[in-house]
PDB file of C-alpha atoms in Angstrom:
ATOM      1  CA  MET A 174    -119.933 -60.484 112.111  1.00 54.00           C
ATOM      2  CA  ASN A 175    -122.106 -63.071 114.309  1.00 65.00           C
ATOM      3  CA  TYR A 176    -121.184 -66.801 112.609  1.00 70.00           C
ATOM      4  CA  PRO A 177    -123.999 -68.962 113.301  1.00 77.00           C
ATOM      5  CA  ILE A 178    -122.125 -70.996 115.552  1.00 88.00           C
ATOM      6  CA  LYS A 179    -118.292 -70.777 116.938  1.00 90.00           C
ATOM      7  CA  LEU A 180    -116.447 -74.315 116.620  1.00 92.00           C
ATOM      8  CA  ALA A 181    -116.955 -76.243 114.535  1.00 94.00           C
ATOM      9  CA  CYS A 182    -115.451 -79.708 113.586  1.00 96.00           C
ATOM     10  CA  LEU A 183    -113.882 -81.596 110.759  1.00 97.00           C
ATOM     11  CA  ILE A 184    -112.655 -85.105 110.962  1.00 97.00           C
ATOM     12  CA  ASP A 185    -111.525 -85.894 108.125  1.00 97.00           C
ATOM     13  CA  ASP A 186    -107.980 -87.834 106.946  1.00 95.00           C
ATOM     14  CA  ASP A 187    -108.264 -85.838 103.890  1.00 94.00           C
ATOM     15  CA  ASP A 188    -106.589 -83.189 102.452  1.00 94.00           C
ATOM     16  CA  MET A 189    -108.042 -81.317  99.254  1.00 93.00           C
ATOM     17  CA  TYR A 190    -111.376 -82.555 100.696  1.00 93.00           C
ATOM     18  CA  VAL A 191    -110.734 -80.485 104.105  1.00 95.00           C
ATOM     19  CA  SER A 192    -109.329 -78.100 102.795  1.00 95.00           C
ATOM     20  CA  LEU A 193    -112.449 -77.472 100.190  1.00 93.00           C
ATOM     21  CA  LEU A 194    -114.828 -78.102 103.274  1.00 94.00           C
ATOM     22  CA  THR A 195    -113.097 -75.913 105.129  1.00 95.00           C
ATOM     23  CA  LYS A 196    -112.954 -72.471 102.770  1.00 94.00           C
ATOM     24  CA  LEU A 197    -116.852 -73.053 101.770  1.00 93.00           C
ATOM     25  CA  ILE A 198    -117.028 -72.560 105.768  1.00 94.00           C
ATOM     26  CA  ASP A 199    -115.133 -69.815 105.512  1.00 93.00           C
ATOM     27  CA  ILE A 200    -116.059 -67.788 103.215  1.00 92.00           C
ATOM     28  CA  ARG A 201    -119.930 -68.462 103.891  1.00 91.00           C
ATOM     29  CA  LYS A 202    -119.210 -67.411 107.393  1.00 92.00           C
ATOM     30  CA  LEU A 203    -120.684 -70.397 109.335  1.00 93.00           C
ATOM     31  CA  ALA A 204    -118.732 -71.284 111.628  1.00 93.00           C
ATOM     32  CA  GLU A 205    -116.064 -68.386 113.341  1.00 93.00           C
ATOM     33  CA  GLU A 206    -113.222 -71.954 114.588  1.00 94.00           C
ATOM     34  CA  ILE A 207    -112.990 -74.630 112.694  1.00 96.00           C
ATOM     35  CA  LEU A 208    -110.794 -77.591 114.631  1.00 95.00           C
ATOM     36  CA  VAL A 209    -109.989 -80.187 112.082  1.00 97.00           C
ATOM     37  CA  PHE A 210    -108.252 -83.343 113.390  1.00 97.00           C
ATOM     38  CA  LYS A 211    -106.885 -86.275 110.279  1.00 96.00           C
ATOM     39  CA  ASN A 212    -107.816 -88.921 112.543  1.00 96.00           C
ATOM     40  CA  GLY A 213    -110.716 -90.779 115.476  1.00 94.00           C
ATOM     41  CA  GLU A 214    -108.064 -91.077 117.615  1.00 96.00           C
ATOM     42  CA  GLU A 215    -106.566 -87.547 117.559  1.00 96.00           C
ATOM     43  CA  ALA A 216    -109.438 -86.795 118.351  1.00 94.00           C
ATOM     44  CA  LEU A 217    -111.098 -87.795 120.402  1.00 94.00           C
ATOM     45  CA  ASN A 218    -108.378 -86.981 122.996  1.00 93.00           C
ATOM     46  CA  HIS A 219    -108.761 -84.553 121.958  1.00 90.00           C
ATOM     47  CA  PHE A 220    -112.687 -84.353 123.588  1.00 87.00           C
ATOM     48  CA  VAL A 221    -111.067 -86.659 126.519  1.00 86.00           C
ATOM     49  CA  SER A 222    -109.154 -84.145 127.844  1.00 83.00           C
ATOM     50  CA  SER A 223    -111.267 -81.639 126.866  1.00 80.00           C
ATOM     51  CA  PHE A 224    -114.598 -82.045 128.364  1.00 75.00           C
ATOM     52  CA  LYS A 225    -113.676 -83.742 131.040  1.00 73.00           C
ATOM     53  CA  ASP A 226    -111.936 -79.962 132.455  1.00 71.00           C
ATOM     54  CA  PRO A 227    -114.829 -78.603 133.153  1.00 61.00           C
ATOM     55  CA  GLN A 228    -112.539 -75.319 132.278  1.00 68.00           C
ATOM     56  CA  GLY A 229    -111.543 -76.810 129.790  1.00 64.00           C
ATOM     57  CA  GLN A 230    -111.866 -75.884 125.859  1.00 72.00           C
ATOM     58  CA  PRO A 231    -114.843 -74.934 124.038  1.00 77.00           C
ATOM     59  CA  VAL A 232    -117.568 -77.983 122.570  1.00 81.00           C
ATOM     60  CA  PRO A 233    -118.062 -78.042 118.889  1.00 90.00           C
ATOM     61  CA  GLN A 234    -121.389 -76.774 118.220  1.00 91.00           C
ATOM     62  CA  ILE A 235    -121.064 -79.349 115.085  1.00 94.00           C
ATOM     63  CA  ILE A 236    -119.019 -81.970 114.448  1.00 95.00           C
ATOM     64  CA  LEU A 237    -117.865 -84.248 110.072  1.00 97.00           C
ATOM     65  CA  LEU A 238    -116.865 -86.929 110.951  1.00 96.00           C
ATOM     66  CA  ASP A 239    -115.643 -89.047 108.343  1.00 96.00           C
ATOM     67  CA  LEU A 240    -115.651 -92.790 108.819  1.00 94.00           C
ATOM     68  CA  ASN A 241    -112.609 -94.376 106.877  1.00 93.00           C
ATOM     69  CA  MET A 242    -109.382 -92.853 108.490  1.00 93.00           C
ATOM     70  CA  PRO A 243    -106.255 -94.371 109.390  1.00 92.00           C
ATOM     71  CA  ILE A 244    -105.259 -94.774 113.379  1.00 93.00           C
ATOM     72  CA  MET A 245    -109.017 -95.403 114.259  1.00 92.00           C
ATOM     73  CA  ASP A 246    -112.541 -95.082 111.811  1.00 95.00           C
ATOM     74  CA  GLY A 247    -115.306 -92.915 112.675  1.00 94.00           C
ATOM     75  CA  TRP A 248    -116.870 -96.064 113.995  1.00 95.00           C
ATOM     76  CA  GLY A 249    -113.905 -96.288 117.073  1.00 96.00           C
ATOM     77  CA  PHE A 250    -114.114 -92.787 117.271  1.00 95.00           C
ATOM     78  CA  LEU A 251    -118.005 -93.476 117.742  1.00 95.00           C
ATOM     79  CA  GLU A 252    -118.373 -96.374 119.865  1.00 94.00           C
ATOM     80  CA  GLU A 253    -114.899 -94.981 122.091  1.00 93.00           C
ATOM     81  CA  LEU A 254    -116.851 -91.703 122.518  1.00 91.00           C
ATOM     82  CA  SER A 255    -119.740 -93.371 123.042  1.00 89.00           C
ATOM     83  CA  LYS A 256    -118.429 -94.900 126.572  1.00 88.00           C
ATOM     84  CA  HIS A 257    -117.873 -91.844 128.382  1.00 81.00           C
ATOM     85  CA  ASP A 258    -121.337 -89.567 130.391  1.00 78.00           C
ATOM     86  CA  PHE A 259    -119.910 -85.740 128.848  1.00 77.00           C
ATOM     87  CA  PRO A 260    -123.139 -83.094 129.288  1.00 75.00           C
ATOM     88  CA  ALA A 261    -120.810 -80.360 126.787  1.00 74.00           C
ATOM     89  CA  LEU A 262    -122.176 -83.463 123.877  1.00 78.00           C
ATOM     90  CA  ASN A 263    -125.578 -81.955 124.637  1.00 78.00           C
ATOM     91  CA  ASN A 264    -124.900 -79.149 122.820  1.00 81.00           C
ATOM     92  CA  CYS A 265    -123.158 -80.434 121.048  1.00 87.00           C
ATOM     93  CA  THR A 266    -124.600 -81.858 116.340  1.00 90.00           C
ATOM     94  CA  LEU A 267    -122.640 -84.876 114.949  1.00 93.00           C
ATOM     95  CA  TYR A 268    -122.877 -86.055 111.069  1.00 96.00           C
ATOM     96  CA  ILE A 269    -121.359 -88.463 109.818  1.00 96.00           C
ATOM     97  CA  VAL A 270    -119.753 -88.200 106.137  1.00 94.00           C
ATOM     98  CA  SER A 271    -119.042 -90.333 104.029  1.00 92.00           C
ATOM     99  CA  SER A 272    -117.924 -91.820 100.825  1.00 89.00           C
ATOM    100  CA  SER A 273    -119.796 -94.885 101.721  1.00 86.00           C
ATOM    101  CA  ILE A 274    -122.831 -95.353  99.606  1.00 88.00           C
ATOM    102  CA  ASN A 275    -122.984 -99.198 102.155  1.00 90.00           C
ATOM    103  CA  PRO A 276    -126.997 -99.444 103.098  1.00 92.00           C
ATOM    104  CA  VAL A 277    -124.908-101.517 106.367  1.00 93.00           C
ATOM    105  CA  ASP A 278    -123.493 -98.261 107.011  1.00 90.00           C
ATOM    106  CA  ILE A 279    -126.445 -95.780 107.437  1.00 91.00           C
ATOM    107  CA  GLU A 280    -128.174 -98.967 109.269  1.00 92.00           C
ATOM    108  CA  ARG A 281    -125.650 -99.582 111.550  1.00 93.00           C
ATOM    109  CA  SER A 282    -125.201 -94.442 112.224  1.00 93.00           C
ATOM    110  CA  LYS A 283    -128.212 -95.127 113.978  1.00 92.00           C
ATOM    111  CA  HIS A 284    -127.832 -97.095 116.769  1.00 92.00           C
ATOM    112  CA  PHE A 285    -125.560 -93.977 117.305  1.00 91.00           C
ATOM    113  CA  ASN A 286    -127.612 -91.786 120.161  1.00 88.00           C
ATOM    114  CA  LEU A 287    -124.441 -88.505 119.044  1.00 88.00           C
ATOM    115  CA  VAL A 288    -125.257 -89.033 114.471  1.00 93.00           C
ATOM    116  CA  LYS A 289    -127.831 -86.703 113.276  1.00 93.00           C
ATOM    117  CA  ASP A 290    -127.727 -88.512 110.477  1.00 93.00           C
ATOM    118  CA  PHE A 291    -125.467 -89.998 107.488  1.00 94.00           C
ATOM    119  CA  ILE A 292    -124.455 -87.445 104.659  1.00 93.00           C
ATOM    120  CA  VAL A 293    -122.389 -89.334 101.259  1.00 92.00           C
ATOM    121  CA  LYS A 294    -120.214 -86.233 100.075  1.00 90.00           C
ATOM    122  CA  PRO A 295    -118.843 -84.925  98.683  1.00 87.00           C
ATOM    123  CA  ILE A 296    -121.208 -82.084 100.864  1.00 88.00           C
ATOM    124  CA  GLY A 297    -123.118 -79.146  98.248  1.00 86.00           C
ATOM    125  CA  PRO A 298    -122.726 -75.350  99.742  1.00 88.00           C
ATOM    126  CA  LYS A 299    -126.154 -75.435  99.540  1.00 90.00           C
ATOM    127  CA  GLU A 300    -126.889 -78.780 101.932  1.00 91.00           C
ATOM    128  CA  LEU A 301    -123.768 -77.297 104.206  1.00 91.00           C
ATOM    129  CA  VAL A 302    -125.080 -74.207 104.455  1.00 90.00           C
ATOM    130  CA  GLU A 303    -128.340 -76.226 105.919  1.00 90.00           C
ATOM    131  CA  ILE A 304    -126.578 -78.484 108.346  1.00 90.00           C
ATOM    132  CA  PHE A 305    -124.949 -75.629 110.035  1.00 90.00           C
ATOM    133  CA  SER A 306    -128.411 -73.382 110.545  1.00 87.00           C
ATOM    134  CA  GLU A 307    -129.579 -76.629 112.915  1.00 83.00           C
ATOM    135  CA  ALA A 308    -126.622 -76.426 115.237  1.00 78.00           C
ATOM    136  CA  PRO A 309    -127.694 -75.022 118.587  1.00 71.00           C
ATOM    137  CA  THR A 310    -126.332 -71.816 119.252  1.00 69.00           C
ATOM    138  CA  VAL A 311    -123.897 -71.280 121.846  1.00 61.00           C
ATOM    139  CA  PRO A 312    -124.841 -68.424 123.969  1.00 55.00           C
TER     140      PRO A 312
END
C-alpha cells in the first residue's frame, strides 16, 4: 500500500482529539506512521536531536500543531524551532490546528515561515485528506 506520506506528526495534548485524528489518518491511509507529542517541548527536543544527526529520525512531511498546551505551547515551539536552520524542514509542511478563532492568533501565525495555514478545530475528514494530499512527497 502506498501512503500519500511516510510520516506525519501531531503535537497536541488533547488525548481524545489525538486518538480521533490518528484513527482518521489510519482509516483514510493518509500516513504510514504518526509521531505524537503532548507538548511543544517534547516535540522540539525530538526534532533538534533528530535534525542534528544526518542519519537521525525521518522528518515528518506534515506537522499539525496545537497552540494551547502545557509546558511549551505551540507559539513557544514555533519560536524555538525558528531559531534553528534545519534544511530538512524544507520538506515539511506545518499547520496550526487550534480551537482559537482569535484574529490575533491567525495574524500572528503568518509571521512564521514554517506555518502553511491556520486551521480551526476540528478538522473534518475531507479537509484532512486535502491537507495530506498537499504535503511534499519524500522519495
